[in-house]
Short mmCIF file of C-alpha atoms in Angstrom, two decimals:
data_model
loop_
_atom_site.label_atom_id
_atom_site.label_comp_id
_atom_site.label_asym_id
_atom_site.label_seq_id
_atom_site.Cartn_x
_atom_site.Cartn_y
_atom_site.Cartn_z
CA UNK A 1216 104.67 205.88 242.35
CA UNK A 1217 101.79 208.30 242.60
CA UNK A 1218 100.35 209.98 245.67
CA UNK A 1219 98.46 206.86 246.68
CA UNK A 1220 101.70 205.35 247.95
CA UNK A 1221 103.05 208.47 249.69
CA UNK A 1222 102.47 209.88 253.14
CA UNK A 1223 101.85 208.34 256.51
CA UNK A 1224 98.77 206.43 255.59
CA UNK A 1225 100.32 204.31 252.85
CA UNK A 1226 103.84 202.96 252.95
CA UNK A 1227 105.90 200.28 251.25
CA UNK A 1228 107.43 197.45 253.23
CA UNK A 1229 110.57 195.69 251.99
CA UNK A 1230 111.89 192.44 253.35
CA UNK A 1231 112.16 188.69 252.97
CA UNK A 1232 109.20 186.37 253.40
CA UNK A 1233 108.49 182.71 254.01
CA UNK A 1234 106.82 181.20 250.95
CA UNK A 1235 104.09 178.56 251.20
CA UNK A 1236 105.20 174.94 251.40
CA UNK A 1237 105.30 172.95 248.18
CA UNK A 1238 106.87 173.17 244.76
CA UNK A 1239 105.51 175.71 242.29
CA UNK A 1240 104.30 174.64 238.91
CA UNK A 1241 106.58 175.62 235.98
CA UNK A 1242 104.44 178.59 234.97
CA UNK A 1243 104.30 180.07 238.46
CA UNK A 1244 106.55 182.98 239.35
CA UNK A 1245 109.06 181.82 241.93
CA UNK A 1246 109.78 183.88 244.97
CA UNK A 1247 108.24 187.02 246.40
CA UNK A 1248 107.94 189.59 243.64
CA UNK A 1249 106.26 192.96 243.42
CA UNK A 1250 103.36 191.56 241.43
CA UNK A 1251 100.72 193.89 242.81
CA UNK A 1252 102.69 196.98 241.82
CA UNK A 1253 103.57 195.42 238.48
CA UNK A 1254 99.91 194.75 237.72
CA UNK A 1255 99.00 198.30 238.69
CA UNK A 1256 101.74 199.78 236.52
CA UNK A 1257 100.72 197.71 233.51
CA UNK A 1258 97.27 199.29 233.53
CA UNK A 1259 98.60 202.79 234.09
CA UNK A 1260 101.43 202.65 231.50
CA UNK A 1261 104.13 203.03 234.13
CA UNK A 1262 107.25 200.93 234.52
CA UNK A 1263 107.90 199.09 237.75
CA UNK A 1264 110.65 196.49 237.82
CA UNK A 1265 110.15 193.56 240.22
CA UNK A 1266 112.80 193.38 242.91
CA UNK A 1267 113.96 190.32 244.90
CA UNK A 1268 112.01 191.51 247.89
CA UNK A 1269 108.45 191.29 249.03
CA UNK A 1270 106.79 194.60 248.27
CA UNK A 1271 103.46 195.08 249.95
CA UNK A 1272 101.36 198.18 249.99
CA UNK A 1273 100.63 198.74 253.63
CA UNK A 1274 97.74 200.56 255.22
CA UNK A 1275 99.12 202.01 258.43
CA UNK A 1276 95.96 201.57 260.41
CA UNK A 1277 96.79 203.48 263.55
CA UNK A 1278 94.71 206.20 265.12
CA UNK A 1279 97.51 208.75 264.99
CA UNK A 1280 97.60 208.46 261.19
CA UNK A 1281 93.98 209.49 260.78
CA UNK A 1282 94.30 213.23 261.29
CA UNK A 1283 95.41 214.32 257.83
CA UNK A 1284 92.11 213.65 256.08
CA UNK A 1285 93.66 211.98 253.05
CA UNK A 1286 92.03 208.57 253.28
CA UNK A 1287 88.70 207.98 251.63
CA UNK A 1288 86.14 207.04 254.23
CA UNK A 1289 82.82 205.56 253.06
CA UNK A 1290 81.37 208.94 252.23
CA UNK A 1291 77.75 208.20 251.36
CA UNK A 1292 76.91 208.10 255.05
CA UNK A 1293 80.03 209.79 256.38
CA UNK A 1294 80.66 206.72 258.49
CA UNK A 1295 83.49 206.53 260.97
CA UNK A 1296 83.90 204.35 264.01
CA UNK A 1297 82.41 207.12 266.12
CA UNK A 1298 79.36 207.60 263.91
CA UNK A 1299 78.29 203.95 263.80
CA UNK A 1300 75.14 203.53 265.90
CA UNK A 1301 75.92 201.26 268.84
CA UNK A 1302 72.75 199.18 268.89
CA UNK A 1303 74.72 196.30 270.38
CA UNK A 1304 77.62 196.24 272.86
CA UNK A 1305 80.96 197.47 271.55
CA UNK A 1306 84.29 195.78 272.22
CA UNK A 1307 87.67 197.30 271.40
CA UNK A 1308 91.14 195.84 271.61
CA UNK A 1309 92.21 198.43 274.15
CA UNK A 1310 89.41 198.07 276.67
CA UNK A 1311 87.44 195.23 278.21
CA UNK A 1312 84.96 197.45 280.05
CA UNK A 1313 82.07 196.49 277.76
CA UNK A 1314 83.00 192.84 277.26
CA UNK A 1315 80.06 190.46 277.66
CA UNK A 1316 80.39 187.30 279.68
CA UNK A 1317 82.32 184.72 277.70
CA UNK A 1318 79.92 182.65 275.64
CA UNK A 1319 79.88 178.88 275.80
CA UNK A 1320 81.67 177.54 272.76
CA UNK A 1321 79.59 174.97 270.83
CA UNK A 1322 80.82 171.45 270.30
CA UNK A 1323 83.23 171.26 267.40
CA UNK A 1324 83.23 170.93 264.54
CA UNK A 1325 80.45 173.29 263.55
CA UNK A 1326 79.32 173.72 259.97
CA UNK A 1327 80.38 176.91 258.19
CA UNK A 1328 78.62 178.83 255.43
CA UNK A 1329 81.00 181.41 253.97
CA UNK A 1330 79.05 184.00 251.98
CA UNK A 1331 80.84 186.65 249.93
CA UNK A 1332 78.98 189.56 248.35
CA UNK A 1333 81.00 191.00 245.50
CA UNK A 1334 81.92 194.70 245.75
CA UNK A 1335 79.99 195.25 249.00
CA UNK A 1336 81.13 198.52 250.54
CA UNK A 1337 81.51 198.96 254.28
CA UNK A 1338 78.89 201.71 254.53
CA UNK A 1339 75.90 199.43 254.82
CA UNK A 1340 72.83 200.35 256.94
CA UNK A 1341 74.11 198.53 260.04
CA UNK A 1342 77.20 200.74 259.83
CA UNK A 1343 75.49 204.08 259.47
CA UNK A 1344 74.29 204.38 255.86
CA UNK A 1345 70.92 206.14 255.83
CA UNK A 1346 69.29 204.22 252.97
CA UNK A 1347 67.47 200.96 253.82
CA UNK A 1348 69.25 199.01 251.10
CA UNK A 1349 69.73 195.75 253.02
CA UNK A 1350 66.88 195.26 255.52
CA UNK A 1351 67.43 191.54 256.05
CA UNK A 1352 71.20 191.74 256.44
CA UNK A 1353 70.67 194.65 258.82
CA UNK A 1354 68.39 192.51 260.96
CA UNK A 1355 70.94 189.70 260.85
CA UNK A 1356 73.71 192.11 261.89
CA UNK A 1357 71.70 193.06 264.96
CA UNK A 1358 71.77 189.37 265.95
CA UNK A 1359 75.46 188.81 265.20
CA UNK A 1360 79.01 189.87 265.90
CA UNK A 1361 79.87 192.74 263.57
CA UNK A 1362 83.35 194.02 262.77
CA UNK A 1363 82.88 197.67 261.68
CA UNK A 1364 86.58 197.95 260.80
CA UNK A 1365 87.22 194.88 258.68
CA UNK A 1366 89.50 195.13 255.65
CA UNK A 1367 90.15 193.20 252.49
CA UNK A 1368 93.70 192.54 251.30
CA UNK A 1369 93.18 194.05 247.84
CA UNK A 1370 90.68 195.99 245.78
CA UNK A 1371 89.60 193.30 243.34
CA UNK A 1372 88.41 189.72 243.45
CA UNK A 1373 91.22 187.81 241.78
CA UNK A 1374 93.82 189.01 244.28
CA UNK A 1375 91.47 188.71 247.26
CA UNK A 1376 90.42 185.10 246.72
CA UNK A 1377 93.90 183.64 246.96
CA UNK A 1378 94.39 185.34 250.30
CA UNK A 1379 90.99 184.26 251.61
CA UNK A 1380 91.66 180.66 250.65
CA UNK A 1381 95.27 180.48 251.82
CA UNK A 1382 95.38 182.72 254.88
CA UNK A 1383 98.37 184.45 253.26
CA UNK A 1384 98.97 187.75 251.50
CA UNK A 1385 98.67 187.71 247.68
CA UNK A 1386 102.29 188.74 247.16
CA UNK A 1387 103.50 185.59 248.94
CA UNK A 1388 101.52 183.15 246.78
CA UNK A 1389 102.62 181.28 243.68
CA UNK A 1390 100.46 182.85 241.01
CA UNK A 1391 100.36 184.29 237.53
CA UNK A 1392 100.70 187.97 236.70
CA UNK A 1393 97.53 188.52 234.69
CA UNK A 1394 94.57 190.53 235.95
CA UNK A 1395 92.40 187.40 236.18
CA UNK A 1396 94.94 185.68 238.37
CA UNK A 1397 95.65 181.97 238.09
CA UNK A 1398 97.03 180.26 241.19
CA UNK A 1399 99.50 177.40 241.31
CA UNK A 1400 98.41 174.10 242.82
CA UNK A 1401 101.51 174.41 244.99
CA UNK A 1402 99.58 176.85 247.19
CA UNK A 1403 97.73 175.29 250.10
CA UNK A 1404 94.08 176.40 250.29
CA UNK A 1405 92.19 175.77 253.51
CA UNK A 1406 89.39 173.64 251.93
CA UNK A 1407 92.12 171.06 251.26
CA UNK A 1408 92.65 170.75 255.02
CA UNK A 1409 88.92 170.24 255.53
CA UNK A 1410 88.72 167.69 252.73
CA UNK A 1411 91.51 165.63 254.30
CA UNK A 1412 89.37 165.38 257.46
CA UNK A 1413 86.41 164.13 255.39
CA UNK A 1414 84.50 167.36 255.93
CA UNK A 1415 82.14 167.95 253.01
CA UNK A 1416 83.20 171.01 251.01
CA UNK A 1417 80.90 172.74 248.51
CA UNK A 1418 80.81 175.94 246.48
CA UNK A 1419 78.45 177.81 244.17
CA UNK A 1420 80.06 180.47 241.98
CA UNK A 1421 78.53 182.94 239.54
CA UNK A 1422 81.28 184.35 237.32
CA UNK A 1423 83.30 182.94 234.46
CA UNK A 1424 86.54 183.62 236.33
CA UNK A 1425 85.75 180.68 238.60
CA UNK A 1426 85.49 178.32 235.63
CA UNK A 1427 88.62 179.21 233.66
CA UNK A 1428 91.35 176.98 235.10
CA UNK A 1429 92.44 179.34 237.86
CA UNK A 1430 92.82 176.53 240.44
CA UNK A 1431 90.43 178.10 242.94
CA UNK A 1432 88.57 174.85 243.54
CA UNK A 1433 91.37 173.03 245.36
CA UNK A 1434 89.85 171.00 248.18
CA UNK A 1435 86.22 171.54 247.12
CA UNK A 1436 84.21 168.34 246.67
CA UNK A 1437 81.25 169.90 244.86
CA UNK A 1438 82.07 172.92 242.69
CA UNK A 1439 79.15 174.41 240.80
CA UNK A 1440 78.99 177.36 238.41
CA UNK A 1441 75.77 179.16 237.49
CA UNK A 1442 75.09 178.00 233.91
CA UNK A 1443 74.77 180.20 230.84
CA UNK A 1444 77.17 182.96 231.90
CA UNK A 1445 78.29 185.57 229.39
CA UNK A 1446 81.99 186.45 229.52
CA UNK A 1447 82.97 190.11 229.46
CA UNK A 1448 86.40 191.04 230.79
CA UNK A 1449 85.33 194.66 231.36
CA UNK A 1450 82.16 194.16 233.42
CA UNK A 1451 79.64 191.56 234.60
CA UNK A 1452 76.51 191.51 232.45
CA UNK A 1453 74.92 188.55 234.20
CA UNK A 1454 72.15 188.52 236.81
CA UNK A 1455 72.91 185.48 238.93
CA UNK A 1456 71.56 185.98 242.46
CA UNK A 1457 68.39 183.88 242.03
CA UNK A 1458 70.31 181.00 240.41
CA UNK A 1459 73.02 181.14 243.07
CA UNK A 1460 70.36 180.89 245.77
CA UNK A 1461 68.49 178.02 244.12
CA UNK A 1462 71.69 176.05 243.54
CA UNK A 1463 72.80 176.65 247.14
CA UNK A 1464 69.43 175.50 248.49
CA UNK A 1465 69.64 172.34 246.41
CA UNK A 1466 73.14 171.57 247.70
CA UNK A 1467 72.26 172.30 251.31
CA UNK A 1468 68.98 170.41 251.06
CA UNK A 1469 70.71 167.17 250.08
CA UNK A 1470 71.24 165.03 253.18
CA UNK A 1471 74.22 163.42 251.49
CA UNK A 1472 75.94 166.81 251.77
CA UNK A 1473 74.78 167.83 255.24
CA UNK A 1474 74.68 164.53 257.12
CA UNK A 1475 78.04 165.39 258.70
CA UNK A 1476 80.15 168.52 259.13
CA UNK A 1477 80.21 170.67 256.00
CA UNK A 1478 81.68 173.86 254.61
CA UNK A 1479 79.88 175.87 251.91
CA UNK A 1480 81.27 178.85 250.01
CA UNK A 1481 78.82 181.08 248.11
CA UNK A 1482 79.72 184.15 246.06
CA UNK A 1483 76.93 186.59 245.15
CA UNK A 1484 78.00 188.65 242.13
CA UNK A 1485 75.17 191.06 241.32
CA UNK A 1486 76.51 194.22 243.08
CA UNK A 1487 79.49 194.06 240.71
CA UNK A 1488 79.07 196.48 237.82
CA UNK A 1489 77.18 196.48 235.43
CA UNK A 1490 74.46 197.92 237.70
CA UNK A 1491 70.97 197.09 236.46
CA UNK A 1492 67.40 197.72 237.62
CA UNK A 1493 65.56 194.71 239.06
CA UNK A 1494 61.84 194.13 239.22
CA UNK A 1495 60.51 194.30 242.77
CA UNK A 1496 63.36 196.51 243.99
CA UNK A 1497 62.60 200.11 245.03
CA UNK A 1498 64.27 202.85 243.01
CA UNK A 1499 66.97 204.84 244.78
CA UNK A 1500 67.67 207.06 241.78
CA UNK A 1501 69.49 206.92 238.46
CA UNK A 1502 73.10 207.70 239.39
CA UNK A 1503 75.67 204.92 239.59
CA UNK A 1504 75.55 204.81 243.40
CA UNK A 1505 71.75 204.72 243.30
CA UNK A 1506 71.75 201.75 240.94
CA UNK A 1507 74.39 200.03 243.06
CA UNK A 1508 72.17 200.46 246.12
CA UNK A 1509 69.41 198.71 244.19
CA UNK A 1510 71.80 195.83 243.46
CA UNK A 1511 72.56 195.49 247.16
CA UNK A 1512 68.81 195.46 247.91
CA UNK A 1513 68.30 192.77 245.25
CA UNK A 1514 71.10 190.65 246.71
CA UNK A 1515 69.67 191.12 250.19
CA UNK A 1516 66.41 189.58 248.95
CA UNK A 1517 68.29 186.54 247.63
CA UNK A 1518 70.16 186.10 250.91
CA UNK A 1519 66.88 186.33 252.80
CA UNK A 1520 65.47 183.47 250.72
CA UNK A 1521 68.58 181.39 251.38
CA UNK A 1522 68.51 182.01 255.12
CA UNK A 1523 64.77 181.36 255.34
CA UNK A 1524 65.58 177.90 254.02
CA UNK A 1525 68.63 177.40 256.25
CA UNK A 1526 66.80 178.33 259.43
CA UNK A 1527 64.38 175.43 258.90
CA UNK A 1528 67.12 172.81 258.58
CA UNK A 1529 68.17 170.53 261.47
CA UNK A 1530 71.83 171.49 261.01
CA UNK A 1531 71.25 175.26 261.34
CA UNK A 1532 71.59 175.24 265.14
CA UNK A 1533 75.17 174.03 264.69
CA UNK A 1534 76.16 176.29 261.80
CA UNK A 1535 78.23 179.49 261.76
CA UNK A 1536 77.50 181.99 259.00
CA UNK A 1537 80.27 184.37 257.88
CA UNK A 1538 79.31 187.22 255.52
CA UNK A 1539 81.75 189.71 254.02
CA UNK A 1540 82.47 191.67 250.85
CA UNK A 1541 85.48 190.70 248.78
CA UNK A 1542 86.33 194.40 248.29
CA UNK A 1543 84.58 197.75 248.19
CA UNK A 1544 83.40 199.97 245.35
CA UNK A 1545 84.18 203.59 244.46
CA UNK A 1546 81.78 206.23 243.16
CA UNK A 1547 84.09 209.13 242.39
CA UNK A 1548 86.03 209.27 245.65
CA UNK A 1549 89.63 210.29 244.86
CA UNK A 1550 88.76 210.13 241.18
CA UNK A 1551 88.10 206.40 241.40
CA UNK A 1552 85.13 204.49 239.95
CA UNK A 1553 84.22 200.84 240.41
CA UNK A 1554 87.24 198.96 241.84
CA UNK A 1555 90.74 197.54 241.22
CA UNK A 1556 93.95 199.51 240.48
CA UNK A 1557 93.95 201.49 243.75
CA UNK A 1558 93.77 200.93 247.51
CA UNK A 1559 91.68 203.76 248.95
CA UNK A 1560 89.54 202.91 251.95
CA UNK A 1561 86.30 202.80 249.96
CA UNK A 1562 87.90 199.97 247.96
CA UNK A 1563 89.30 197.92 250.84
CA UNK A 1564 87.01 198.57 253.83
CA UNK A 1565 84.38 195.81 253.88
CA UNK A 1566 81.56 194.52 256.10
CA UNK A 1567 82.09 191.43 258.26
CA UNK A 1568 79.20 189.66 260.02
CA UNK A 1569 79.55 186.43 262.01
CA UNK A 1570 76.42 184.65 263.23
CA UNK A 1571 76.06 181.31 264.95
CA UNK A 1572 75.38 179.28 268.09
CA UNK A 1573 76.64 180.89 271.28
CA UNK A 1574 77.75 184.08 269.51
CA UNK A 1575 76.34 187.05 271.43
CA UNK A 1576 75.43 190.12 269.32
CA UNK A 1577 77.97 192.93 269.64
CA UNK A 1578 80.40 195.10 267.71
CA UNK A 1579 84.11 194.41 267.91
CA UNK A 1580 85.88 197.64 266.99
CA UNK A 1581 89.34 196.09 266.62
CA UNK A 1582 90.63 196.26 263.05
CA UNK A 1583 90.65 192.86 261.42
CA UNK A 1584 91.60 191.53 257.99
CA UNK A 1585 90.43 188.96 255.48
CA UNK A 1586 93.72 187.26 256.21
CA UNK A 1587 92.15 186.11 259.50
CA UNK A 1588 89.23 184.23 257.94
CA UNK A 1589 91.01 181.04 256.82
CA UNK A 1590 92.35 180.34 260.33
CA UNK A 1591 88.95 181.29 261.76
CA UNK A 1592 87.11 178.75 259.60
CA UNK A 1593 89.69 176.05 260.33
CA UNK A 1594 89.32 176.76 264.06
CA UNK A 1595 85.52 176.60 263.91
CA UNK A 1596 85.73 173.23 262.20
CA UNK A 1597 87.96 171.76 264.88
CA UNK A 1598 91.33 171.73 263.09
CA UNK A 1599 94.65 173.05 264.30
CA UNK A 1600 96.03 176.20 262.61
CA UNK A 1601 98.35 175.49 259.70
CA UNK A 1602 101.90 176.91 259.87
CA UNK A 1603 101.40 178.62 256.49
CA UNK A 1604 98.67 180.87 257.90
CA UNK A 1605 99.65 184.48 258.49
CA UNK A 1606 96.33 185.54 260.01
CA UNK A 1607 94.92 184.59 263.40
CA UNK A 1608 91.61 183.01 264.30
CA UNK A 1609 88.83 185.35 265.39
CA UNK A 1610 87.00 182.54 267.21
CA UNK A 1611 88.14 183.38 270.77
CA UNK A 1612 87.09 187.02 270.54
CA UNK A 1613 83.69 186.52 268.96
CA UNK A 1614 82.96 183.97 271.68
CA UNK A 1615 83.78 186.56 274.33
CA UNK A 1616 87.55 186.84 274.78
CA UNK A 1617 89.15 190.28 274.82
CA UNK A 1618 90.35 191.24 271.30
CA UNK A 1619 94.13 191.35 271.13
CA UNK A 1620 96.30 194.01 269.55
CA UNK A 1621 97.64 192.94 266.16
CA UNK A 1622 100.08 194.05 263.51
CA UNK A 1623 99.02 196.77 261.03
CA UNK A 1624 96.77 195.50 258.28
CA UNK A 1625 98.57 194.88 255.01
CA UNK A 1626 97.07 195.36 251.56
#
C-alpha cells in the first residue's frame, strides 16, 4: 500500500463484523471482504487479495494526530476548526460552556428533506472560504446547526450512498465489486423502515447511475430520474440542477405526497465534473477550481428556488432540512484531481447543515460522520433505531444536548 495508508493519520483495522440481517442475492459477495482496497488496486494496477476480515481504511481523527502536517486540509481558504468564523455559538464534545438552553423538540414525526450536493467540498463560505460562491446556503447556515467537521465514509458517490441509506459502513454491505456499485436487496435501507410506517418516501435523481439497476430505490414510493441524461462513465456532461428543482417542486407541491409525514431525497449533480460555465453566474476564473466555484454558485441558485417554494408551504414549519455533500473534490492537493481512488481530507471532509423547527443556530465542533444520518432521519420521523445501524442519531445534540464523545470516524 502506498503512503496514503501509512503513518498515524491513516491506519488499517482488522477484525470480524456483524453483517446486515437478511440473505444476500446470489451475485452478492458474501462476508466482509476488502472491497474498498480491491477497487482501489484495480484502478492503480496493484494486487490486493481479499482476506476473511473486514478491512477498513480508518481516519484517526484525534487532535494529537494533527501535528505532522500530512493531511490535506481544504486549502483554498486554509480552513481549520480554529479559522472558521464563529458567527453562531460553538459547541464541542469536550465542553458545555457555550451550550444553549435545550430547545423544545417538535412533535414527531417531522417531515425530512435530505439534500445532497455532489462533490461539495467542506471549504464553503460559511466555513471560511473567501469567495461568495454560495450566498443562499451561507444565509441558511447562519440560521441552522452546522457541523464544521463532518465526514463522508468514502471519496465517491457509489460507495457513499450505500452507507447513507443503510447506516452501515460500505465494507459491511452486500454489494458488487464494480466502480458503479450495485447493492443487494438483502441490505436494509432506511426508507424501507419509513415505508412500512406509511410515511411517503420520494426521490429525484440526476445521474444515470441511479437508473441502472443498482437497487438504490428500496423503500422509495416515488423515484424520479431527470429525463434525457447522457451516459459517460468518465464524467458528467449533463446540466440537471434546474430540472431537479422543477421536479422536486412538482412532487412537493402535490398534496397527495405531503398530506401526511413525508421524506424526500434530492441529489444535485452539477458540481461534479465536467465543470461548465452557466449563464447568470459570475466568473471566478478559468482554472478548474474557478469553474467548480461557478458550479457551486449555480447549484446555490437552484437550491434557493427550491427553498423559496418550500417556505411558502403549510408543511414547512414541521420540516427538517438536511444538506450535505456526498464527498469532496480535489484540485491538485497531494497530486489528486476530482475524486475517488484516495481518502485525503479534501475528498472526505464535507459540509453538514441541519435546519428545522426548534433548532437553534450554532456550530457543533464534534466530529461526525455520514454514518450518523440514517439513524438521525429515523429518529426525526419518530421511529426507533434499527439494530443494523452503526451510527448514532444527532437529534439530541442539535436540539441542545451536550455532544458525546464517539469512536474515531471510519472511511
